[in-house]
GROMACS .gro file of C-alpha atoms in nm:
model
  239
    1MET     CA    1  25.983   6.503   0.915
    2ILE     CA    2  25.965   6.882   0.926
    3ASN     CA    3  26.051   7.143   0.662
    4ALA     CA    4  26.326   7.385   0.760
    5ASN     CA    5  26.101   7.689   0.704
    6GLU     CA    6  25.790   7.552   0.877
    7PRO     CA    7  25.710   7.509   1.250
    8VAL     CA    8  25.487   7.202   1.209
    9PRO     CA    9  25.559   6.846   1.089
   10ARG     CA   10  25.521   6.747   0.726
   11VAL     CA   11  25.535   6.369   0.778
   12ILE     CA   12  25.449   6.177   1.097
   13HIS     CA   13  25.482   5.803   1.142
   14PHE     CA   14  25.436   5.615   1.470
   15THR     CA   15  25.629   5.302   1.563
   16ASP     CA   16  25.683   5.111   1.885
   17ALA     CA   17  26.008   5.145   2.076
   18ALA     CA   18  26.150   4.823   1.931
   19HIS     CA   19  26.166   4.965   1.577
   20HIS     CA   20  26.502   5.103   1.467
   21ASP     CA   21  26.509   5.468   1.359
   22GLN     CA   22  26.631   5.367   1.013
   23GLN     CA   23  26.295   5.198   0.943
   24MET     CA   24  26.165   5.550   0.883
   25TYR     CA   25  26.342   5.565   0.545
   26LYS     CA   26  26.081   5.347   0.376
   27HIS     CA   27  25.803   5.585   0.479
   28LEU     CA   28  25.961   5.896   0.325
   29ASN     CA   29  25.960   6.019  -0.033
   30PHE     CA   30  26.304   6.172  -0.082
   31LYS     CA   31  26.335   6.426  -0.365
   32SER     CA   32  26.634   6.508  -0.583
   33GLY     CA   33  26.784   6.852  -0.522
   34HIS     CA   34  26.672   6.864  -0.158
   35ILE     CA   35  26.894   6.838   0.150
   36TYR     CA   36  26.774   6.615   0.436
   37VAL     CA   37  26.912   6.652   0.788
   38PHE     CA   38  26.924   6.347   1.017
   39ASP     CA   39  27.029   6.262   1.367
   40LYS     CA   40  27.318   6.015   1.368
   41GLY     CA   41  27.078   5.737   1.468
   42TYR     CA   42  26.961   5.739   1.106
   43ASN     CA   43  27.308   5.677   0.959
   44ASN     CA   44  27.274   5.417   0.685
   45TYR     CA   45  27.545   5.402   0.420
   46ASP     CA   46  27.330   5.196   0.182
   47SER     CA   47  27.072   5.475   0.186
   48PHE     CA   48  27.341   5.741   0.153
   49GLU     CA   49  27.478   5.559  -0.153
   50LEU     CA   50  27.131   5.580  -0.307
   51PHE     CA   51  27.117   5.951  -0.218
   52ASN     CA   52  27.446   6.007  -0.403
   53ASP     CA   53  27.311   5.831  -0.713
   54LYS     CA   54  26.986   6.031  -0.714
   55ASP     CA   55  27.130   6.375  -0.627
   56ILE     CA   56  26.963   6.378  -0.285
   57GLY     CA   57  27.156   6.579  -0.028
   58TYR     CA   58  27.203   6.483   0.335
   59VAL     CA   59  27.370   6.620   0.647
   60THR     CA   60  27.406   6.415   0.964
   61ARG     CA   61  27.650   6.356   1.249
   62LEU     CA   62  27.917   6.091   1.222
   63LYS     CA   63  27.884   5.806   1.471
   64ASP     CA   64  28.159   5.798   1.733
   65ASN     CA   65  28.277   5.452   1.630
   66ALA     CA   66  28.258   5.509   1.254
   67ALA     CA   67  28.547   5.383   1.041
   68TYR     CA   68  28.661   5.575   0.733
   69GLU     CA   69  28.963   5.632   0.511
   70LEU     CA   70  29.090   5.987   0.465
   71MET     CA   71  29.126   6.086   0.099
   72ILE     CA   72  29.170   6.465   0.091
   73ASP     CA   73  29.217   6.741   0.348
   74LEU     CA   74  29.035   7.045   0.211
   75ASP     CA   75  29.153   7.402   0.269
   76ILE     CA   76  28.967   7.597   0.534
   77PRO     CA   77  28.899   7.968   0.463
   78TRP     CA   78  29.064   8.209   0.708
   79ASP     CA   79  28.732   8.354   0.819
   80SER     CA   80  28.606   8.006   0.920
   81ARG     CA   81  28.908   7.874   1.108
   82LYS     CA   82  28.771   7.963   1.452
   83SER     CA   83  28.474   7.734   1.392
   84ILE     CA   84  28.592   7.476   1.137
   85ILE     CA   85  28.864   7.242   1.266
   86LYS     CA   86  28.875   7.000   0.971
   87ASP     CA   87  28.717   6.966   0.628
   88GLN     CA   88  28.787   6.629   0.468
   89ILE     CA   89  28.685   6.399   0.184
   90VAL     CA   90  28.666   6.038   0.305
   91GLU     CA   91  28.568   5.689   0.195
   92LEU     CA   92  28.314   5.510   0.416
   93PRO     CA   93  28.283   5.129   0.412
   94ILE     CA   94  27.961   4.943   0.337
   95ARG     CA   95  27.976   4.605   0.509
   96LYS     CA   96  27.786   4.283   0.449
   97ASN     CA   97  27.831   4.000   0.698
   98GLY     CA   98  28.123   4.184   0.853
   99GLN     CA   99  28.308   4.224   0.521
  100VAL     CA  100  28.362   4.550   0.329
  101VAL     CA  101  28.190   4.508  -0.009
  102ARG     CA  102  28.220   4.864  -0.138
  103THR     CA  103  28.267   5.223  -0.020
  104ILE     CA  104  28.092   5.556  -0.061
  105THR     CA  105  28.247   5.899  -0.076
  106GLY     CA  106  28.151   6.148   0.193
  107ARG     CA  107  28.263   6.476   0.340
  108LEU     CA  108  28.346   6.523   0.707
  109VAL     CA  109  28.327   6.870   0.861
  110THR     CA  110  28.456   6.902   1.218
  111PHE     CA  111  28.291   7.205   1.378
  112TRP     CA  112  28.383   7.375   1.706
  113ASP     CA  113  28.087   7.516   1.898
  114GLU     CA  114  28.222   7.794   2.117
  115ALA     CA  115  27.897   7.821   2.314
  116THR     CA  116  27.909   7.461   2.438
  117LYS     CA  117  28.288   7.414   2.411
  118ARG     CA  118  28.229   7.097   2.208
  119SER     CA  119  28.329   6.971   1.867
  120PHE     CA  120  28.086   6.804   1.628
  121VAL     CA  121  28.169   6.595   1.322
  122PHE     CA  122  27.916   6.627   1.041
  123LEU     CA  123  27.887   6.385   0.751
  124THR     CA  124  27.746   6.509   0.421
  125ASN     CA  125  27.754   6.455   0.047
  126GLN     CA  126  27.738   6.829  -0.020
  127ILE     CA  127  28.088   6.890  -0.154
  128GLU     CA  128  28.027   7.241  -0.291
  129LEU     CA  129  27.864   7.378   0.025
  130GLU     CA  130  28.092   7.590   0.245
  131ALA     CA  131  28.198   7.404   0.558
  132ILE     CA  132  28.044   7.660   0.792
  133HIS     CA  133  27.716   7.628   0.604
  134VAL     CA  134  27.716   7.251   0.658
  135ALA     CA  135  27.709   7.317   1.034
  136GLU     CA  136  27.437   7.580   0.990
  137VAL     CA  137  27.224   7.336   0.790
  138TYR     CA  138  27.250   7.076   1.067
  139LYS     CA  139  27.136   7.332   1.324
  140GLN     CA  140  26.800   7.339   1.145
  141ARG     CA  141  26.737   6.992   1.287
  142TRP     CA  142  26.677   7.154   1.625
  143GLN     CA  143  26.333   7.258   1.500
  144ILE     CA  144  26.225   6.900   1.569
  145GLU     CA  145  26.363   6.917   1.924
  146GLN     CA  146  26.181   7.247   1.975
  147LEU     CA  147  25.860   7.086   1.853
  148TYR     CA  148  25.903   6.800   2.104
  149LYS     CA  149  25.964   7.052   2.381
  150GLN     CA  150  25.659   7.254   2.278
  151LEU     CA  151  25.437   6.945   2.284
  152LYS     CA  152  25.569   6.824   2.620
  153GLN     CA  153  25.526   7.166   2.785
  154ASN     CA  154  25.176   7.241   2.662
  155PHE     CA  155  24.995   6.910   2.615
  156PRO     CA  156  24.932   6.617   2.854
  157LEU     CA  157  25.166   6.362   2.697
  158GLN     CA  158  25.341   6.268   3.022
  159TYR     CA  159  25.055   6.024   3.083
  160PHE     CA  160  24.797   5.857   2.861
  161LEU     CA  161  24.423   5.812   2.907
  162GLY     CA  162  24.428   5.460   2.762
  163ASP     CA  163  24.669   5.169   2.782
  164ASN     CA  164  24.644   5.030   2.427
  165ALA     CA  165  24.825   5.145   2.114
  166ASN     CA  166  24.515   5.294   1.951
  167ALA     CA  167  24.434   5.509   2.255
  168VAL     CA  168  24.792   5.636   2.274
  169ILE     CA  169  24.799   5.723   1.903
  170ILE     CA  170  24.465   5.907   1.926
  171GLN     CA  171  24.594   6.116   2.218
  172ILE     CA  172  24.916   6.201   2.034
  173TRP     CA  173  24.727   6.296   1.717
  174SER     CA  174  24.491   6.512   1.925
  175ALA     CA  175  24.790   6.696   2.072
  176LEU     CA  176  24.944   6.743   1.727
  177ILE     CA  177  24.618   6.878   1.583
  178ALA     CA  178  24.574   7.116   1.878
  179ASN     CA  179  24.935   7.229   1.837
  180LEU     CA  180  24.877   7.294   1.465
  181LEU     CA  181  24.567   7.505   1.540
  182LEU     CA  182  24.761   7.709   1.797
  183VAL     CA  183  25.046   7.766   1.551
  184ILE     CA  184  24.797   7.891   1.290
  185LEU     CA  185  24.635   8.114   1.550
  186ASP     CA  186  24.972   8.250   1.662
  187LYS     CA  187  25.069   8.329   1.302
  188SER     CA  188  24.733   8.495   1.232
  189VAL     CA  189  24.747   8.770   1.495
  190LYS     CA  190  24.982   9.067   1.487
  191ARG     CA  191  25.036   9.082   1.862
  192LYS     CA  192  25.321   8.856   1.974
  193TRP     CA  193  25.241   8.592   2.234
  194SER     CA  194  25.466   8.332   2.388
  195PHE     CA  195  25.339   7.994   2.277
  196SER     CA  196  25.298   7.870   2.636
  197ASN     CA  197  25.093   8.177   2.735
  198LEU     CA  198  24.876   8.136   2.427
  199ALA     CA  199  24.815   7.767   2.499
  200SER     CA  200  24.735   7.841   2.865
  201PHE     CA  201  24.489   8.115   2.775
  202ILE     CA  202  24.305   7.892   2.527
  203ARG     CA  203  24.290   7.611   2.783
  204ILE     CA  204  24.144   7.840   3.052
  205ASN     CA  205  23.886   7.999   2.822
  206LEU     CA  206  23.760   7.696   2.632
  207ILE     CA  207  23.406   7.736   2.773
  208ASN     CA  208  23.400   8.118   2.758
  209TYR     CA  209  23.230   8.303   2.475
  210LEU     CA  210  23.461   8.566   2.325
  211HIS     CA  211  23.595   8.678   1.990
  212LEU     CA  212  23.930   8.500   2.001
  213PHE     CA  213  24.120   8.691   1.731
  214ARG     CA  214  24.001   9.028   1.858
  215PHE     CA  215  24.097   8.942   2.212
  216LEU     CA  216  24.444   8.822   2.117
  217GLU     CA  217  24.511   9.141   1.924
  218ASN     CA  218  24.417   9.368   2.217
  219PRO     CA  219  24.323   9.178   2.535
  220GLN     CA  220  24.295   9.487   2.760
  221LYS     CA  221  24.049   9.661   2.530
  222ASP     CA  222  23.846   9.348   2.464
  223TRP     CA  223  23.818   9.261   2.834
  224SER     CA  224  23.709   9.618   2.909
  225GLU     CA  225  23.437   9.610   2.643
  226LEU     CA  226  23.323   9.265   2.756
  227TYR     CA  227  23.304   9.385   3.118
  228GLU     CA  228  23.093   9.688   3.019
  229ILE     CA  229  22.853   9.469   2.821
  230ASN     CA  230  22.813   9.230   3.114
  231GLN     CA  231  22.755   9.519   3.353
  232LEU     CA  232  22.486   9.655   3.121
  233LYS     CA  233  22.314   9.317   3.113
  234LEU     CA  234  22.318   9.301   3.493
  235SER     CA  235  22.172   9.651   3.521
  236LEU     CA  236  21.870   9.543   3.318
  237TYR     CA  237  21.784   9.292   3.589
  238ASP     CA  238  21.846   9.545   3.865
  239GLY     CA  239  21.591   9.779   3.712
   0.00000   0.00000   0.00000
């Protein structure tokens, strides 16, 4: 789990591939008044019913095969009609042994993404939130995808150094810790670096002795001063 305003994970839990995504619910401490954004693989109406009871907000995507009953078609503001196709209050069935035992109330927002020419249907319990803002909240979930991409591009997770679960977990934790240190470093210097360039530089210079923060602020000046110092040291031997 990752906070919307932070670039690093808040909660990490490892499972094997056989575990269903929804098993993650029992490892999280959901708080009233917060909004949680999930991929549609985490859709669980029993959990969403509990969220409704405890004033816990959620935004997710509706599964393609989801059944629901339309209750109300909400008005769409004129300034949102290019992006919002539908805004609806619906009843969603909770089933036990194939039978509907009760329903929960949800809100469906159908959003048109002009960039990808695709429509997305979002499910939420946030009735007061403007429809366009529901879509914007869901976009925050892409921070997790960006984190995955960042890890895959800059750390050796395409292969593992050991073949047992403990070795794999250690390697993943090592990558996450290294990523955290690089994020802190990136946030601590004024000069802007691309994350990949920063990671590459650190990797290349792991065994070199230099003042890291000073170099990252002004690499040209620091290299020049370091070169002059090394030349001076060499001249002492020449004499």
